[in-house]
CSV table of C-alpha atoms in Angstrom, one decimal:
chain,number,residue,atom,x,y,z
A,24,MET,CA,-14.4,-14.8,18.2
A,25,LEU,CA,-10.8,-14.0,17.4
A,26,ILE,CA,-10.9,-16.7,14.8
A,27,LEU,CA,-13.9,-15.1,13.2
A,28,PHE,CA,-12.0,-11.8,13.1
A,29,PHE,CA,-8.9,-13.3,11.4
A,30,ARG,CA,-11.0,-15.4,9.0
A,31,SER,CA,-12.8,-12.3,7.9
A,32,VAL,CA,-9.6,-10.4,7.5
A,33,ILE,CA,-8.1,-13.2,5.4
A,34,LEU,CA,-11.2,-13.4,3.2
A,35,TYR,CA,-11.5,-9.7,2.9
A,36,THR,CA,-7.8,-9.5,1.8
A,37,MET,CA,-8.3,-12.2,-0.7
A,38,VAL,CA,-11.5,-10.7,-2.2
A,39,PHE,CA,-9.9,-7.3,-2.3
A,40,ALA,CA,-6.7,-8.5,-4.0
A,41,ILE,CA,-8.7,-10.5,-6.6
A,42,LEU,CA,-11.0,-7.6,-7.4
A,43,ARG,CA,-7.9,-5.3,-7.8
A,44,LEU,CA,-6.2,-7.9,-10.0
A,45,THR,CA,-9.2,-8.4,-12.2
A,46,GLY,CA,-9.3,-4.7,-13.1
A,47,LYS,CA,-10.6,-1.5,-11.5
A,48,ARG,CA,-13.7,-0.8,-13.5
A,49,GLN,CA,-16.7,0.8,-11.8
A,50,ILE,CA,-19.8,-1.3,-11.1
A,51,SER,CA,-21.6,0.6,-13.9
A,52,ASP,CA,-18.9,-0.3,-16.4
A,53,LEU,CA,-18.8,-4.0,-15.5
A,54,GLN,CA,-19.1,-6.6,-18.3
A,55,PRO,CA,-21.5,-9.5,-17.6
A,56,PHE,CA,-18.7,-11.9,-16.5
A,57,ASP,CA,-17.2,-9.3,-14.2
A,58,LEU,CA,-20.6,-8.7,-12.6
A,59,VAL,CA,-21.2,-12.4,-12.0
A,60,MET,CA,-17.8,-12.7,-10.4
A,61,THR,CA,-18.4,-9.7,-8.1
A,62,LEU,CA,-21.7,-11.0,-7.0
A,63,LEU,CA,-20.4,-14.5,-6.3
A,64,LEU,CA,-17.3,-13.4,-4.5
A,65,ALA,CA,-19.3,-11.6,-1.8
A,66,GLU,CA,-21.5,-14.7,-1.2
A,67,LEU,CA,-18.6,-17.1,-1.2
A,68,ALA,CA,-16.5,-15.1,1.2
A,69,SER,CA,-19.3,-14.4,3.7
A,70,HIS,CA,-20.1,-18.0,4.6
A,71,PRO,CA,-16.7,-19.3,5.7
A,72,ALA,CA,-16.1,-15.9,7.3
A,73,SER,CA,-19.0,-16.3,9.7
A,74,ASP,CA,-19.1,-20.0,10.3
A,75,ILE,CA,-15.9,-21.4,12.0
A,76,ALA,CA,-17.1,-25.0,11.3
A,77,THR,CA,-16.6,-24.5,7.6
A,78,PRO,CA,-12.9,-24.8,6.5
A,79,LEU,CA,-11.5,-21.6,5.1
A,80,LEU,CA,-10.6,-23.6,2.0
A,81,TYR,CA,-14.3,-24.0,1.2
A,82,GLY,CA,-14.3,-20.2,0.5
A,83,ALA,CA,-10.8,-20.0,-0.9
A,84,VAL,CA,-11.0,-22.7,-3.5
A,85,PRO,CA,-14.2,-21.3,-5.3
A,86,ILE,CA,-12.8,-17.7,-5.0
A,87,LEU,CA,-9.5,-18.8,-6.6
A,88,THR,CA,-11.4,-20.8,-9.3
A,89,LEU,CA,-13.6,-17.8,-10.1
A,90,PHE,CA,-10.5,-15.7,-10.4
A,91,LEU,CA,-8.9,-18.1,-12.8
A,92,VAL,CA,-12.1,-18.5,-14.9
A,93,GLN,CA,-12.4,-14.7,-15.1
A,94,GLN,CA,-8.8,-14.3,-16.1
A,95,LEU,CA,-9.2,-16.9,-18.8
A,96,LEU,CA,-12.4,-15.3,-20.1
A,97,ALA,CA,-10.8,-11.9,-20.2
A,98,TYR,CA,-7.7,-13.3,-22.0
A,99,LEU,CA,-9.9,-15.2,-24.6
A,100,SER,CA,-12.1,-12.1,-25.1
A,101,LEU,CA,-9.0,-10.1,-25.8
A,102,LYS,CA,-7.7,-12.6,-28.3
A,103,SER,CA,-10.9,-13.7,-30.1
A,104,HIS,CA,-13.6,-11.4,-31.5
A,105,LYS,CA,-16.1,-14.3,-31.6
A,106,ILE,CA,-15.5,-15.2,-27.9
A,107,ARG,CA,-15.7,-11.5,-27.0
A,108,SER,CA,-19.1,-11.2,-28.8
A,109,PHE,CA,-20.3,-14.3,-27.0
A,110,VAL,CA,-19.1,-13.3,-23.5
A,111,CYS,CA,-19.7,-9.6,-23.6
A,112,GLY,CA,-22.4,-9.3,-26.3
A,113,ARG,CA,-22.4,-6.8,-29.1
A,114,PRO,CA,-23.1,-3.1,-29.2
A,115,LEU,CA,-26.5,-2.5,-30.6
A,116,ILE,CA,-27.5,0.5,-32.8
A,117,VAL,CA,-30.7,1.7,-31.4
A,118,ILE,CA,-30.9,4.9,-33.5
A,119,ALA,CA,-29.6,4.8,-37.0
A,120,ASN,CA,-29.7,7.8,-39.3
A,121,GLY,CA,-32.1,9.5,-36.9
A,122,ILE,CA,-34.5,6.6,-37.0
A,123,ILE,CA,-35.3,4.6,-33.8
A,124,GLN,CA,-34.7,0.9,-34.4
A,125,GLU,CA,-37.8,-0.6,-32.8
A,126,SER,CA,-36.9,-4.2,-33.4
A,127,VAL,CA,-33.5,-3.7,-31.8
A,128,LEU,CA,-35.0,-2.0,-28.8
A,129,LYS,CA,-37.4,-4.9,-28.4
A,130,ALA,CA,-34.6,-7.5,-28.8
A,131,ALA,CA,-32.5,-5.6,-26.1
A,132,ARG,CA,-35.6,-5.3,-23.9
A,133,TYR,CA,-34.9,-1.6,-23.9
A,134,THR,CA,-37.9,0.6,-23.5
A,135,MET,CA,-38.4,4.0,-25.1
A,136,ASN,CA,-38.4,5.4,-21.6
A,137,ASP,CA,-35.0,3.9,-21.0
A,138,LEU,CA,-33.7,5.4,-24.3
A,139,LEU,CA,-35.1,8.9,-23.5
A,140,GLU,CA,-33.7,8.8,-20.0
A,141,GLN,CA,-30.2,7.8,-21.2
A,142,LEU,CA,-30.4,10.6,-23.8
A,143,ARG,CA,-31.4,13.2,-21.2
A,144,ILE,CA,-28.4,12.0,-19.0
A,145,LYS,CA,-26.3,13.0,-22.0
A,146,ASP,CA,-28.1,16.4,-22.2
A,147,ILE,CA,-30.1,15.6,-25.3
A,148,PHE,CA,-33.7,16.3,-24.7
A,149,GLU,CA,-34.9,16.0,-28.3
A,150,ILE,CA,-34.5,12.7,-30.0
A,151,ASP,CA,-34.6,14.6,-33.3
A,152,LYS,CA,-31.0,15.8,-32.6
A,153,VAL,CA,-29.6,12.2,-32.6
A,154,ALA,CA,-28.1,10.7,-35.7
A,155,TYR,CA,-26.8,7.5,-34.1
A,156,ALA,CA,-27.2,6.0,-30.7
A,157,ILE,CA,-25.4,2.8,-29.7
A,158,LEU,CA,-26.2,0.6,-26.7
A,159,GLU,CA,-22.8,-0.6,-25.5
A,160,THR,CA,-22.1,-4.0,-24.0
A,161,ASN,CA,-21.8,-2.6,-20.5
A,162,GLY,CA,-25.2,-1.0,-20.8
A,163,SER,CA,-24.2,2.6,-21.4
A,164,LEU,CA,-25.5,4.6,-24.4
A,165,SER,CA,-23.1,6.3,-26.8
A,166,VAL,CA,-24.7,9.1,-28.8
A,167,LEU,CA,-23.6,10.8,-32.1
A,168,PRO,CA,-25.6,14.0,-32.6
A,169,LYS,CA,-26.7,15.1,-36.0
A,170,GLY,CA,-24.1,17.3,-37.8
A,171,ILE,CA,-25.8,20.6,-37.1
A,172,HIS,CA,-26.1,19.8,-33.3
A,173,GLN,CA,-22.4,18.7,-32.9
A,174,GLN,CA,-20.1,20.9,-31.0
A,175,PRO,CA,-17.4,22.6,-33.1
A,176,SER,CA,-13.8,21.7,-32.2
A,177,PHE,CA,-10.7,23.9,-31.9
A,178,GLY,CA,-9.6,22.5,-35.3
A,179,ASP,CA,-12.8,23.7,-36.9
A,180,PHE,CA,-12.0,27.3,-35.9
A,181,LYS,CA,-8.3,26.8,-36.5
A,182,LEU,CA,-7.6,27.7,-32.9
A,183,LYS,CA,-4.6,26.6,-30.9
A,184,PRO,CA,-5.9,23.7,-28.7
A,185,PRO,CA,-5.0,23.5,-25.0
A,186,GLU,CA,-2.2,21.2,-23.9
A,187,GLU,CA,-3.1,17.5,-24.1
A,188,GLN,CA,-1.2,16.3,-21.1
A,189,PRO,CA,-3.0,15.8,-17.8
A,190,PRO,CA,-1.8,18.0,-14.9
A,191,HIS,CA,0.8,16.6,-12.5
A,192,ILE,CA,-0.5,16.3,-8.9
A,193,LEU,CA,2.7,17.4,-7.0
A,194,VAL,CA,1.3,17.6,-3.4
A,195,LEU,CA,-1.6,16.1,-1.7
A,196,ASP,CA,-2.4,16.7,2.0
A,197,GLY,CA,1.1,17.9,2.7
A,198,THR,CA,2.8,14.9,1.0
A,199,VAL,CA,5.1,15.6,-2.0
A,200,PHE,CA,4.9,13.0,-4.8
A,201,ARG,CA,8.5,12.7,-5.9
A,202,GLU,CA,7.6,10.4,-8.8
A,203,GLU,CA,5.2,12.9,-10.2
A,204,LEU,CA,7.7,15.7,-9.8
A,205,GLN,CA,10.2,13.6,-11.8
A,206,ARG,CA,7.6,13.1,-14.5
A,207,ALA,CA,7.0,16.8,-14.7
A,208,GLY,CA,10.8,17.3,-15.0
A,209,LYS,CA,11.0,19.2,-11.7
A,210,SER,CA,12.9,18.8,-8.5
A,211,GLU,CA,11.8,19.2,-4.8
A,212,GLU,CA,14.1,22.3,-4.6
A,213,TRP,CA,12.1,23.8,-7.5
A,214,LEU,CA,8.9,23.1,-5.8
A,215,LYS,CA,10.1,24.6,-2.5
A,216,LEU,CA,11.2,27.7,-4.4
A,217,GLN,CA,7.9,28.1,-6.1
A,218,LEU,CA,6.0,27.7,-2.8
A,219,GLN,CA,8.2,30.3,-1.2
A,220,ARG,CA,7.5,32.7,-4.1
A,221,MET,CA,3.8,32.1,-3.5
A,222,GLY,CA,4.2,32.8,0.3
A,223,VAL,CA,3.8,29.2,1.5
A,224,LYS,CA,6.2,28.5,4.4
A,225,HIS,CA,6.0,24.7,4.6
A,226,VAL,CA,5.0,22.1,2.2
A,227,LYS,CA,3.0,20.5,5.1
A,228,ASP,CA,0.7,23.5,4.9
A,229,VAL,CA,-0.3,22.6,1.3
A,230,PHE,CA,-3.5,20.7,0.8
A,231,PHE,CA,-3.2,20.4,-2.9
A,232,ALA,CA,-0.7,21.4,-5.6
A,233,SER,CA,-0.9,20.7,-9.3
A,234,LEU,CA,1.2,21.7,-12.3
A,235,SER,CA,-0.5,21.9,-15.6
A,236,ALA,CA,1.2,21.2,-18.9
A,237,ASN,CA,1.3,25.0,-19.7
A,238,GLY,CA,3.3,25.6,-16.5
A,239,LEU,CA,0.5,26.9,-14.3
A,240,LEU,CA,1.1,25.9,-10.7
A,241,HIS,CA,-2.1,25.8,-8.7
A,242,VAL,CA,-1.7,25.6,-4.9
A,243,GLN,CA,-4.4,25.4,-2.2
A,244,ASP,CA,-3.4,25.7,1.5
A,245,LYS,CA,-4.8,23.5,4.2
A,246,GLU,CA,-7.7,25.1,6.1
A,247,ARG,CA,-5.6,25.4,9.3
A,248,ALA,CA,-3.0,27.3,7.2
A,249,GLY,CA,-5.7,29.7,5.9
A,250,GLY,CA,-7.1,27.6,3.0
A,251,LYS,CA,-5.8,30.2,0.5
A,252,ASP,CA,-6.0,29.4,-3.2
A,253,ARG,CA,-3.0,30.5,-5.2
A,254,ARG,CA,-1.9,30.3,-8.9
A,255,ILE,CA,1.5,31.1,-10.4
A,256,GLN,CA,2.7,30.9,-14.0
A,257,THR,CA,6.0,29.0,-14.1
A,258,THR,CA,8.2,28.6,-17.2
A,259,VAL,CA,7.6,25.3,-18.9
A,260,THR,CA,11.3,25.0,-19.9
A,261,ASP,CA,12.5,25.5,-16.3
A,262,HIS,CA,13.6,22.1,-15.2
A,263,GLY,CA,14.4,23.1,-11.7
B,1406,MET,CA,-2.1,10.1,-9.3
B,1407,VAL,CA,-2.1,8.8,-12.8
B,1408,ASN,CA,-1.0,5.2,-13.2
B,1409,TYR,CA,1.2,5.0,-16.3
B,1410,LYS,CA,2.1,1.3,-15.9
B,1411,PRO,CA,-0.8,-1.1,-15.9
B,1412,SER,CA,0.2,-4.2,-13.9
B,1413,ALA,CA,-0.6,-7.0,-16.4
B,1414,ARG,CA,2.3,-9.0,-15.1
B,1415,SER,CA,0.9,-9.1,-11.5
B,1416,SER,CA,-2.3,-10.5,-12.9
B,1417,VAL,CA,-0.4,-13.3,-14.7
B,1418,ILE,CA,1.7,-14.0,-11.6
B,1419,ALA,CA,-1.5,-14.2,-9.5
B,1420,ALA,CA,-3.2,-16.5,-12.0
B,1421,VAL,CA,-0.3,-18.8,-12.1
B,1422,ALA,CA,0.0,-18.8,-8.2
B,1423,ALA,CA,-3.8,-19.4,-8.0
B,1424,ALA,CA,-3.5,-22.4,-10.4
B,1425,ALA,CA,-0.6,-23.8,-8.4
B,1426,ILE,CA,-2.4,-23.5,-5.1
B,1427,LEU,CA,-5.6,-25.1,-6.5
B,1428,LEU,CA,-3.5,-27.9,-8.0
B,1429,VAL,CA,-2.0,-28.6,-4.5
B,1430,ILE,CA,-5.4,-28.4,-2.9
B,1431,PHE,CA,-6.8,-30.9,-5.5
B,1432,ILE,CA,-4.1,-33.4,-5.0
B,1433,PHE,CA,-3.1,-33.6,-1.3
B,1434,PRO,CA,-6.5,-33.6,0.6
B,1435,ASN,CA,-7.7,-36.4,-1.7
B,1436,MET,CA,-4.5,-38.4,-0.9
B,1437,ILE,CA,-4.7,-37.8,2.8
B,1438,VAL,CA,-8.4,-38.5,3.2
B,1439,LYS,CA,-8.3,-41.6,0.9
B,1440,ASP,CA,-5.4,-43.1,2.9
B,1441,LEU,CA,-7.1,-42.3,6.2
B,1442,SER,CA,-10.4,-43.6,5.1
B,1443,GLU,CA,-9.0,-46.9,4.0
B,1444,LYS,CA,-7.1,-47.4,7.3
B,1445,VAL,CA,-10.0,-46.5,9.5
B,1446,SER,CA,-12.7,-48.3,7.7
B,1447,ALA,CA,-10.5,-51.5,7.5
B,1448,LYS,CA,-9.9,-51.4,11.2
B,1449,THR,CA,-13.5,-50.6,12.0
B,1450,ARG,CA,-14.6,-53.6,10.0
B,1451,SER,CA,-12.0,-55.7,11.7
B,1452,THR,CA,-13.5,-54.6,15.0
B,1453,ILE,CA,-16.9,-55.7,13.9
B,1454,GLU,CA,-15.5,-59.2,13.0
B,1455,ALA,CA,-13.7,-59.4,16.3
B,1456,LEU,CA,-17.0,-58.5,18.1
B,1457,TYR,CA,-18.9,-61.3,16.2
B,1458,ALA,CA,-16.1,-63.7,17.4
B,1459,LYS,CA,-16.5,-62.3,20.9
B,1460,ASP,CA,-12.8,-61.4,20.9
B,1461,TRP,CA,-13.0,-58.3,23.1
B,1462,ASP,CA,-9.2,-57.9,23.3
B,1463,MET,CA,-8.8,-57.8,19.5
B,1464,ALA,CA,-11.8,-55.4,19.3
B,1465,ASN,CA,-10.2,-53.1,21.9
B,1466,THR,CA,-6.9,-53.0,20.0
B,1467,ASP,CA,-8.5,-52.3,16.7
B,1468,MET,CA,-10.8,-49.6,18.2
B,1469,GLU,CA,-7.8,-47.9,20.0
B,1470,PHE,CA,-6.1,-47.7,16.6
B,1471,VAL,CA,-9.2,-46.1,15.0
B,1472,ALA,CA,-9.7,-43.6,17.9
B,1473,ASN,CA,-6.0,-42.7,18.0
B,1474,THR,CA,-5.6,-42.4,14.2
B,1475,LEU,CA,-8.6,-40.0,14.0
B,1476,ALA,CA,-7.4,-38.0,17.0
B,1477,GLU,CA,-3.9,-37.7,15.5
B,1478,ASN,CA,-5.3,-36.5,12.1
B,1479,GLU,CA,-7.9,-34.1,13.6
B,1480,HIS,CA,-6.2,-30.9,12.6
B,1481,THR,CA,-5.3,-32.1,9.1
B,1482,LEU,CA,-8.9,-33.3,8.5
B,1483,MET,CA,-10.3,-29.9,9.7
B,1484,LEU,CA,-8.3,-28.1,7.0
B,1485,PHE,CA,-10.3,-29.8,4.3
B,1486,MET,CA,-13.5,-31.1,5.9
B,1487,ASP,CA,-16.5,-29.7,7.6
B,1488,HIS,CA,-15.4,-29.4,11.3
B,1489,ARG,CA,-18.7,-30.8,12.6
B,1490,LEU,CA,-18.3,-34.0,10.6
B,1491,VAL,CA,-14.7,-34.4,11.9
B,1492,ASP,CA,-15.9,-33.8,15.5
B,1493,GLU,CA,-18.7,-36.3,15.2
B,1494,LEU,CA,-16.4,-38.9,13.8
B,1495,ILE,CA,-13.8,-38.5,16.6
B,1496,ALA,CA,-16.6,-38.5,19.3
B,1497,ALA,CA,-18.1,-41.7,17.8
B,1498,ALA,CA,-14.7,-43.4,17.8
B,1499,ARG,CA,-14.1,-42.5,21.5
B,1500,GLY,CA,-17.6,-43.6,22.4
B,1501,CYS,CA,-17.0,-47.0,20.6
B,1502,LEU,CA,-13.8,-47.5,22.6
B,1503,HIS,CA,-15.7,-47.0,25.9
B,1504,LEU,CA,-18.5,-49.5,24.7
B,1505,VAL,CA,-15.9,-52.1,23.7
B,1506,ARG,CA,-14.1,-51.7,27.1
B,1507,LYS,CA,-17.5,-52.2,28.8
B,1508,HIS,CA,-18.3,-55.2,26.5
B,1509,ASP,CA,-21.5,-53.5,25.4
B,1510,SER,CA,-22.0,-55.2,22.0
B,1511,ALA,CA,-25.6,-54.0,21.5
B,1512,GLN,CA,-24.8,-50.3,21.1
B,1513,VAL,CA,-21.3,-50.6,19.7
B,1514,PHE,CA,-22.4,-52.0,16.3
B,1515,VAL,CA,-24.6,-48.9,15.7
B,1516,GLU,CA,-21.6,-46.6,16.5
B,1517,LEU,CA,-19.2,-48.7,14.3
B,1518,GLU,CA,-21.5,-48.5,11.3
B,1519,PHE,CA,-21.7,-44.7,11.9
B,1520,ILE,CA,-17.9,-44.5,11.8
B,1521,ILE,CA,-17.7,-46.5,8.6
B,1522,ASN,CA,-20.5,-44.4,7.0
B,1523,ARG,CA,-18.9,-41.1,8.0
B,1524,ILE,CA,-15.3,-41.9,7.1
B,1525,GLU,CA,-16.3,-43.2,3.7
B,1526,TYR,CA,-18.5,-40.2,3.2
B,1527,LEU,CA,-15.5,-37.9,4.0
B,1528,ALA,CA,-13.5,-39.8,1.4
B,1529,GLU,CA,-16.3,-39.7,-1.2
B,1530,THR,CA,-16.7,-35.9,-0.9
B,1531,GLU,CA,-13.2,-35.6,-2.3
B,1532,LYS,CA,-13.9,-37.9,-5.2
B,1533,PHE,CA,-14.7,-36.5,-8.6
B,1534,MET,CA,-18.1,-38.2,-9.3
B,1535,TRP,CA,-21.3,-37.2,-11.1
B,1536,GLY,CA,-23.1,-37.7,-7.8
B,1537,ASN,CA,-20.9,-35.1,-6.1
B,1538,LEU,CA,-20.9,-32.8,-9.1
B,1539,LEU,CA,-24.7,-32.7,-9.4
């Protein structure tokens, strides 16, 4: 039984490492060759994990082979447009200039119900509002609404857009992320000072702290420390 | 946390390591099993010849070699081969040794053919052939 335990741990580690190395896409975003690999990996790992009469190598060799094939296909797809089209398929325009492309839908075995459902997921309830809809190679639908239904941008109104940088997550569950502090150009002393200003005694009491690009520090205490939600505007140029 | 550095290098290192491991696995099991198969099947055939000549001492010496060789290589074989096949082979060799010592020629031929069949099967599973591929 101990052998079964360790074989399972070895195979799990192997499958996990390979899935991490092949990319961290979600199941819904998988390309066909990624999906094939994911399905096969589970099956290949389960047999030698549960049967101690089967050498571990019977699982390891196919898993390593699949990893190599997948890496090779990913590399070739990156380098060659033709191979990428062959392996991943091509995006299909299912609505062009507001007109549903019936022949394309049939070729893609995509029903009108599928199309309407995907449009509804994108908050479009009237097909009349769509100028172009493209069925992507991973199965998702990209939609370009007609001009009058498109949302205006900050640029259209000549407004100052918000900062384009993602916020820095400085503390999570009481742990300070020093690397993230460095990226934000701040020090731990600066963080402690700001927390003191907000009335937080210990960083261990902080459940979550983030610093946005415009200098807004958002801190939420742990529930046991009161669970208080606090915000403070810091100066962007203050490098702590 | 936002990952600013995608680890393309680790994928390349892992791919090279996987290729190297596979290469080792493709070469060494084949060499080991081929060598063992040749030794064991030659000695098993030699045992059969000795039995036809009613030379029980010679048959005993050959069969001891077969049983000992298989027992010594048990762990190595189990790395690459189905454990049940390896167990069956070792058990058959031990059984043959008992039969030869008891001078039971009727049953021993069946067991000897079984050993030849199994050891050659083990070697053939490592060969790259259409039969194995399909």
